[in-house]
Coordinates of C-alpha atoms and ligand atoms in Angstrom, one line a residue:
X3 CA 25.3 5.7 -45.5
X4 CA 21.9 6.9 -46.0
X5 CA 20.4 3.5 -46.4
X6 CA 22.2 2.3 -43.0
X7 CA 21.0 5.3 -41.3
X8 CA 17.2 4.9 -42.3
X9 CA 17.7 1.2 -41.2
X10 CA 19.2 2.1 -38.1
X11 CA 16.2 4.7 -37.2
X12 CA 13.4 2.1 -38.4
X13 CA 15.2 -0.2 -35.8
X14 CA 15.2 2.6 -33.2
X15 CA 11.6 3.3 -33.9
X16 CA 10.4 -0.4 -33.2
X17 CA 12.5 -0.6 -30.2
X18 CA 10.6 2.8 -28.8
X19 CA 7.2 2.0 -29.9
X20 CA 7.9 -1.6 -28.7
X21 CA 8.8 0.3 -25.1
X22 CA 6.2 2.8 -25.5
X23 CA 3.2 -0.1 -25.4
X24 CA 4.9 -2.0 -22.6
X25 CA 3.2 -2.3 -19.3
X26 CA 4.0 -2.1 -15.6
X27 CA 2.5 -6.2 -15.0
X28 CA 4.6 -7.5 -18.4
X29 CA 7.7 -5.4 -17.5
X30 CA 8.1 -6.6 -14.3
X31 CA 6.2 -10.3 -14.9
X32 CA 9.4 -12.2 -13.9
X33 CA 10.3 -10.0 -11.2
X34 CA 7.3 -9.2 -8.6
X35 CA 3.6 -8.5 -8.9
X36 CA 2.7 -4.8 -9.5
X37 CA -0.4 -3.6 -7.7
X38 CA -2.8 -0.9 -7.2
X39 CA -5.1 0.5 -4.5
X40 CA -8.8 0.9 -5.8
X41 CA -11.4 3.0 -4.8
X42 CA -14.7 2.8 -4.9
X43 CA -15.4 4.2 -8.0
X44 CA -12.7 1.9 -10.0
X45 CA -13.9 -1.2 -8.3
X46 CA -17.5 -0.2 -9.6
X47 CA -15.8 0.4 -12.9
X48 CA -17.4 4.2 -13.2
X49 CA -16.4 5.8 -16.5
X50 CA -13.2 8.1 -16.4
X51 CA -12.6 6.3 -13.0
X52 CA -9.3 5.1 -14.2
X53 CA -10.1 1.1 -13.8
X54 CA -9.1 0.4 -17.8
X55 CA -5.9 1.5 -16.7
X56 CA -6.0 -1.0 -13.7
X57 CA -6.7 -4.0 -16.1
X58 CA -4.2 -3.0 -18.6
X59 CA -1.2 -2.4 -16.2
X60 CA -1.7 -4.3 -12.8
X61 CA -1.8 -7.9 -11.7
X62 CA -2.5 -7.1 -8.1
X63 CA -5.0 -5.1 -6.0
X64 CA -5.9 -3.9 -3.0
X65 CA -9.2 -1.9 -1.8
X66 CA -8.2 1.8 -0.6
X67 CA -10.9 1.9 2.0
X68 CA -14.0 -0.4 1.6
X69 CA -12.9 -3.3 3.5
X70 CA -11.8 -1.3 6.6
X71 CA -13.7 -2.0 9.6
X72 CA -16.0 0.9 9.0
X73 CA -16.5 0.4 5.9
X74 CA -17.3 -3.2 5.7
X75 CA -18.5 -3.4 9.3
X76 CA -20.6 -0.5 10.4
X77 CA -22.7 -1.6 13.1
X78 CA -22.5 -4.4 15.7
X79 CA -25.1 -6.8 13.8
X80 CA -24.6 -4.9 10.4
X81 CA -21.9 -6.0 7.7
X82 CA -21.5 -4.3 3.9
X83 CA -20.3 -6.7 1.4
X84 CA -21.6 -4.9 -1.2
X85 CA -18.4 -3.1 -2.5
X86 CA -16.2 -5.7 -1.6
X87 CA -17.9 -8.3 -3.4
X88 CA -17.6 -6.4 -6.7
X89 CA -13.8 -5.8 -6.0
X90 CA -13.4 -9.4 -5.6
X91 CA -15.5 -10.1 -8.6
X92 CA -13.0 -7.6 -10.7
X93 CA -9.9 -9.5 -9.5
X94 CA -11.6 -12.7 -10.5
X95 CA -12.2 -11.6 -13.7
X96 CA -8.9 -10.1 -14.4
X97 CA -6.9 -12.7 -12.5
X98 CA -5.5 -10.6 -9.9
X99 CA -3.5 -11.0 -7.0
X100 CA -6.2 -9.7 -4.2
X101 CA -5.1 -8.2 -1.1
X102 CA -7.3 -7.3 1.8
X103 CA -6.5 -4.2 3.7
X104 CA -6.9 -4.0 6.6
X105 CA -8.4 -6.5 9.7
X106 CA -6.9 -4.6 13.1
X107 CA -6.0 -1.3 13.0
X108 CA -6.6 2.1 15.2
X109 CA -8.2 4.0 12.4
X110 CA -11.0 3.7 10.2
X111 CA -12.6 1.3 13.1
X112 CA -15.8 2.6 14.7
X113 CA -15.9 3.7 18.6
X114 CA -18.3 1.0 19.4
X115 CA -15.8 -1.8 18.2
X116 CA -14.3 -1.0 21.8
X117 CA -17.2 -0.6 23.7
X118 CA -20.3 -2.7 25.2
X119 CA -24.0 -1.6 24.6
X120 CA -23.6 1.2 27.5
X121 CA -20.7 2.9 26.5
X122 CA -18.3 1.1 29.0
X123 CA -14.9 -0.2 27.8
X124 CA -15.2 -3.9 26.8
X125 CA -13.0 -6.5 28.6
X126 CA -10.1 -8.3 27.3
X127 CA -12.5 -11.2 26.2
X128 CA -15.1 -9.5 24.8
X129 CA -13.1 -7.5 22.5
X130 CA -11.2 -10.9 21.6
X131 CA -14.4 -12.1 20.6
X132 CA -15.4 -9.4 18.7
X133 CA -12.2 -9.5 17.0
X134 CA -12.4 -13.1 15.9
X135 CA -15.8 -12.8 14.8
X136 CA -15.1 -9.6 12.5
X137 CA -12.1 -11.5 11.0
X138 CA -13.8 -14.9 10.6
X139 CA -16.6 -13.4 9.0
X140 CA -14.5 -11.2 6.5
X141 CA -12.0 -13.6 5.7
X142 CA -14.1 -16.4 5.8
X143 CA -16.0 -15.0 3.2
X144 CA -13.3 -14.4 0.8
X145 CA -11.5 -17.5 1.7
X146 CA -9.7 -18.9 -1.5
X147 CA -10.3 -15.8 -3.3
X148 CA -8.5 -12.9 -1.6
X149 CA -4.9 -14.0 -1.8
X150 CA -3.4 -12.4 1.3
X151 CA -4.6 -9.9 4.1
X152 CA -3.0 -7.1 5.8
X153 CA -3.6 -8.5 9.2
X154 CA -2.6 -5.5 11.8
X155 CA -1.9 -2.6 10.3
X156 CA 0.3 0.1 12.2
X157 CA 1.2 -1.2 15.5
X158 CA 4.3 0.6 16.5
X159 CA 5.3 4.1 17.3
X160 CA 8.2 6.2 15.8
X161 CA 10.6 4.7 18.8
X162 CA 9.8 1.2 18.1
X163 CA 7.4 0.6 21.0
X164 CA 3.9 -0.6 20.6
X165 CA 1.4 2.0 19.9
X166 CA -1.0 2.3 22.8
X167 CA -4.0 1.5 20.3
X168 CA -7.4 0.7 22.0
X169 CA -6.8 -2.8 20.7
X170 CA -3.4 -2.6 23.1
X171 CA -4.7 -1.5 26.1
X172 CA -8.0 -3.7 26.2
X173 CA -6.5 -6.9 25.0
X174 CA -2.3 -6.4 25.6
X175 CA 0.2 -7.0 23.3
X176 CA -1.0 -10.8 22.5
X177 CA -3.6 -9.0 20.5
X178 CA -1.2 -9.2 17.5
X179 CA -0.4 -12.9 17.7
X180 CA -4.3 -13.4 18.3
X181 CA -5.0 -11.3 15.3
X182 CA -2.8 -13.5 12.9
X183 CA -4.1 -16.7 14.7
X184 CA -7.6 -15.9 13.4
X185 CA -6.9 -14.7 10.2
X186 CA -4.6 -18.2 9.7
X187 CA -8.1 -20.1 10.9
X188 CA -10.3 -18.5 8.7
X189 CA -8.1 -19.2 5.6
X190 CA -5.2 -21.1 5.9
X191 CA -3.8 -20.4 2.6
X192 CA -3.9 -16.9 2.6
X193 CA -0.7 -14.8 3.0
X194 CA -0.8 -12.9 6.3
X195 CA 1.0 -9.4 6.6
X196 CA 2.1 -7.0 9.0
X197 CA 2.0 -3.7 7.4
X198 CA 3.2 -0.3 8.7
X199 CA 5.0 3.6 7.4
X200 CA 8.4 4.7 7.8
X201 CA 10.1 1.0 8.5
X202 CA 12.6 2.5 7.1
X203 CA 13.8 4.6 10.3
X204 CA 16.0 2.9 12.2
X205 CA 14.1 2.7 15.6
X206 CA 10.6 2.1 14.3
X207 CA 12.4 -0.9 12.1
X208 CA 14.6 -2.4 15.1
X209 CA 11.2 -2.4 16.7
X210 CA 9.6 -4.3 14.1
X211 CA 12.3 -6.5 13.7
X212 CA 12.2 -7.5 17.3
X213 CA 8.2 -8.2 17.0
X214 CA 8.2 -10.0 14.0
X215 CA 11.4 -12.4 15.4
X216 CA 9.1 -12.9 18.2
X217 CA 6.0 -13.7 16.6
X218 CA 8.0 -16.0 14.5
X219 CA 9.7 -17.7 17.3
X220 CA 6.0 -18.2 18.9
X221 CA 4.6 -20.1 15.8
X222 CA 2.6 -17.3 14.8
X223 CA 1.8 -17.6 10.6
X224 CA 3.5 -14.0 9.3
X225 CA 4.1 -14.4 5.4
X226 CA 5.8 -10.8 5.0
X227 CA 6.1 -7.1 6.2
X228 CA 4.2 -4.7 4.3
X229 CA 6.3 -1.3 3.7
X230 CA 3.7 1.5 2.8
X231 CA 6.2 3.6 1.1
X232 CA 4.9 6.8 1.5
X233 CA 7.7 8.6 0.2
X234 CA 8.9 11.7 -1.1
X235 CA 11.4 12.9 -3.2
X236 CA 14.3 12.6 -0.4
X237 CA 12.9 10.1 2.1
X238 CA 13.8 7.3 2.5
X239 CA 17.2 7.4 1.0
X240 CA 18.4 4.4 -1.2
X241 CA 20.7 3.1 1.4
X242 CA 17.7 3.3 4.0
X243 CA 15.3 1.6 1.8
X244 CA 18.0 -1.3 1.0
X245 CA 18.9 -1.9 4.5
X246 CA 15.4 -2.2 5.4
X247 CA 14.6 -4.9 2.8
X248 CA 17.9 -6.7 4.0
X249 CA 17.0 -6.6 7.8
X250 CA 13.7 -8.5 7.3
X251 CA 15.2 -10.5 4.4
X252 CA 17.4 -11.7 7.4
X253 CA 15.0 -12.6 9.4
X254 CA 13.0 -15.0 7.0
X255 CA 10.2 -12.6 5.5
X256 CA 9.1 -11.6 2.4
X257 CA 8.8 -7.6 1.7
X258 CA 6.1 -6.1 0.0
X259 CA 6.1 -2.2 -1.0
X260 CA 2.0 -2.0 0.0
X261 CA 0.9 1.7 -0.8
X262 CA 3.9 3.4 -2.9
X263 CA 3.4 6.7 -3.7
X264 CA 6.0 10.1 -4.0
X265 CA 5.0 13.1 -2.5
X266 CA 6.7 16.0 -4.9
X267 CA 5.0 19.2 -2.4
X268 CA 6.6 20.8 0.5
X269 CA 6.4 18.8 3.9
X270 CA 4.9 21.1 6.6
X271 CA 7.4 21.5 9.1
X272 CA 5.0 19.6 11.5
X273 CA 5.2 16.0 9.5
X274 CA 7.9 13.8 10.1
X275 CA 9.6 12.0 7.2
X276 CA 7.7 8.9 6.1
X277 CA 4.8 9.3 8.3
X278 CA 1.4 8.5 7.1
X279 CA -0.9 9.1 10.3
X280 CA -4.3 9.4 8.6
X281 CA -5.7 11.5 11.5
X282 CA -3.6 14.0 10.5
X283 CA -4.5 17.4 9.2
X284 CA -2.9 20.9 8.5
X285 CA -3.6 24.2 7.3
X286 CA -3.0 24.7 3.6
X287 CA -0.6 27.6 2.7
X288 CA 0.2 28.7 -1.2
X289 CA 3.6 28.1 -0.3
X290 CA 2.9 24.5 0.4
X291 CA 0.7 24.1 -2.7
X292 CA 3.2 25.5 -5.2
X293 CA 2.1 23.2 -8.5
X294 CA -1.3 24.1 -8.9
X295 CA -0.8 24.9 -12.7
X296 CA 1.3 22.0 -13.2
X297 CA 4.6 20.2 -12.4
X298 CA 7.6 21.8 -13.8
X299 CA 9.7 20.0 -16.0
X300 CA 12.4 20.0 -13.2
X301 CA 10.2 18.4 -11.0
X302 CA 8.9 15.9 -13.3
X303 CA 12.6 14.5 -13.9
X304 CA 13.1 14.9 -10.3
X305 CA 10.0 12.0 -9.7
X306 CA 11.0 10.1 -12.7
X307 CA 15.2 9.6 -10.9
X308 CA 13.6 9.3 -7.9
X309 CA 11.0 6.7 -8.9
X310 CA 14.0 4.6 -10.8
X311 CA 16.4 4.7 -8.0
X312 CA 13.6 3.1 -5.9
X313 CA 12.7 0.5 -8.3
X314 CA 16.8 -0.4 -8.4
X315 CA 16.7 -1.7 -4.9
X316 CA 13.3 -3.2 -5.4
X317 CA 14.8 -5.0 -8.2
X318 CA 18.2 -5.8 -6.5
X319 CA 15.8 -7.8 -4.1
X320 CA 13.5 -9.3 -6.5
X321 CA 12.9 -12.9 -4.6
X322 CA 12.2 -11.3 -1.4
X323 CA 10.2 -7.9 -2.7
X324 CA 7.3 -10.1 -4.4
X325 CA 4.9 -7.2 -4.8
X326 CA 4.8 -3.2 -5.5
X327 CA 1.5 -1.9 -5.1
X328 CA 0.9 1.8 -5.7
X329 CA -1.6 3.8 -3.8
X330 CA -4.0 4.9 -6.4
X331 CA -3.5 5.0 -10.3
X332 CA -3.9 8.5 -11.2
X333 CA -2.7 11.9 -9.7
X334 CA -6.3 13.1 -10.2
X335 CA -7.6 10.7 -7.0
X336 CA -4.4 10.2 -5.4
X337 CA -4.9 10.4 -1.5
X338 CA -1.9 13.0 -1.3
X339 CA -4.0 15.5 -2.7
X340 CA -6.2 15.9 0.4
X341 CA -3.2 14.4 3.0
X342 CA -1.8 16.1 5.6
X343 CA -3.3 19.3 4.0
X344 CA -6.6 19.6 2.2
X345 CA -6.9 20.3 -1.0
X346 CA -3.4 20.5 -2.8
X347 CA -2.4 19.8 -6.3
X348 CA 0.0 16.6 -5.9
X349 CA 1.6 14.5 -8.5
X350 CA 2.6 11.2 -6.7
X351 CA 1.9 8.5 -9.2
X352 CA 3.0 7.0 -12.4
X353 CA -0.2 8.4 -14.3
X354 CA -1.1 12.0 -14.8
X355 CA -4.6 13.7 -14.2
X356 CA -5.9 12.5 -17.6
X357 CA -4.6 9.1 -17.1
X358 CA -1.5 9.4 -19.5
X359 CA 1.9 7.7 -18.5
X360 CA 4.3 10.3 -16.8
X361 CA 8.0 10.4 -17.4
X362 CA 8.1 8.7 -13.9
X363 CA 6.3 5.4 -15.6
X364 CA 8.8 5.3 -18.7
X365 CA 11.7 5.3 -16.1
X366 CA 10.0 2.7 -14.3
X367 CA 9.6 0.2 -17.3
X368 CA 13.4 1.5 -18.2
X369 CA 14.4 -0.4 -14.8
X370 CA 13.1 -3.4 -15.7
X371 CA 14.1 -3.4 -19.2
X372 CA 17.7 -2.7 -18.4
X373 CA 17.9 -4.8 -15.9
X374 CA 16.6 -7.8 -17.4
X375 CA 19.2 -7.2 -20.3
X376 CA 21.8 -8.0 -17.8
X377 CA 20.1 -10.8 -15.9
Ligands
XIL422 C1 -5.9 6.3 3.1 C2 -6.9 6.4 2.1 O1 -6.0 6.7 0.9 C3 -7.8 7.8 2.2 O2 -8.7 7.5 1.3 C4 -8.6 7.5 3.5 O3 -9.5 8.8 3.8 C5 -7.6 7.3 4.6 O4 -6.9 6.1 4.5 N1 -1.9 4.3 5.6 C6 -2.9 3.1 5.5 C7 -4.2 3.5 4.6 O5 -3.0 1.9 5.8 O6 -5.3 2.7 4.7 C8 -4.3 4.6 4.4 O7 -5.2 5.4 3.3 C9 -3.0 5.9 4.1 C10 -2.0 5.4 5.0

């Protein structure tokens, strides 16, 4: 009896420690890519930045900011590729699937992009030319290296209509098709994505379906839709997540979860669920920042369960969902500490402020293990 018990405990020990060593990329190696957004310090592999965790755990990377227009193309005649080159070097060395974020967006794009030297609005043709030059220069430089691009980011309003951005008002609604066309010319082998937030909400999702169906019918080379996935503990429901992925699969698109995190803090009343409009900025109050001294265990467990529930849906749609990218690595550097309110203590990711895996990490890994046992 004693011996059997010892044997059983040994066996259990082996299983448990094997589990503890499992990485995200190995757990999901036959399911989908697992990615992380990299900030500048991580790209330059600064000590303590979390770049070691990225090498160990992830097989795909996206730059959090350094490929945005304002960073890579700050002035009309000036490109700055220093950080982007390092990003691509990091991905090449570590054999990672690289995603470029992002080519055409209304935020983090300088004002001059839409104006002539005198400050007057550009004509349609002049803006199209500027867009084409930018896309050819940036995508062309990393042709055959960066594997996929978020070509157009956040073109839709909550009600599913097209956002009246400068791109839209100056060029007209074909700016989206044009951006994809230019990206395809610049690297015919690259995957090309339409990326947006809160597509799980029905009105916006229907707008996206209509838009993407139309683009596909016109022969515009869209590979996949990117669901940003700036989630919280309640939104989106698993049913919403499921229906959203099913709807895009039904029109022949792949789906990537591109910016995953789960906000555990109280949502300010002015902010809608799933909203990720980066220009938003609200006032902090102690009630809206309750966990400055650590996350209560009940919330830690709720976060772990929430991650498991969402990964259950992603897994169900493996083959359609081909990548799940987290928007950051550890809670310390997550953008959610400063958005939509500056200076809060948030806990949205799988690694804590010391870089240690959280309960949510284990529950995500378990999803893969449990599921593949049935597979
Ligand atoms: C965020 C970055 O994480 C921040 O560092 C930056 O200050 C603002 O942008 N949707 C997107 C991302 O597509 O580019 C945004 O990233 C988050 C919302």
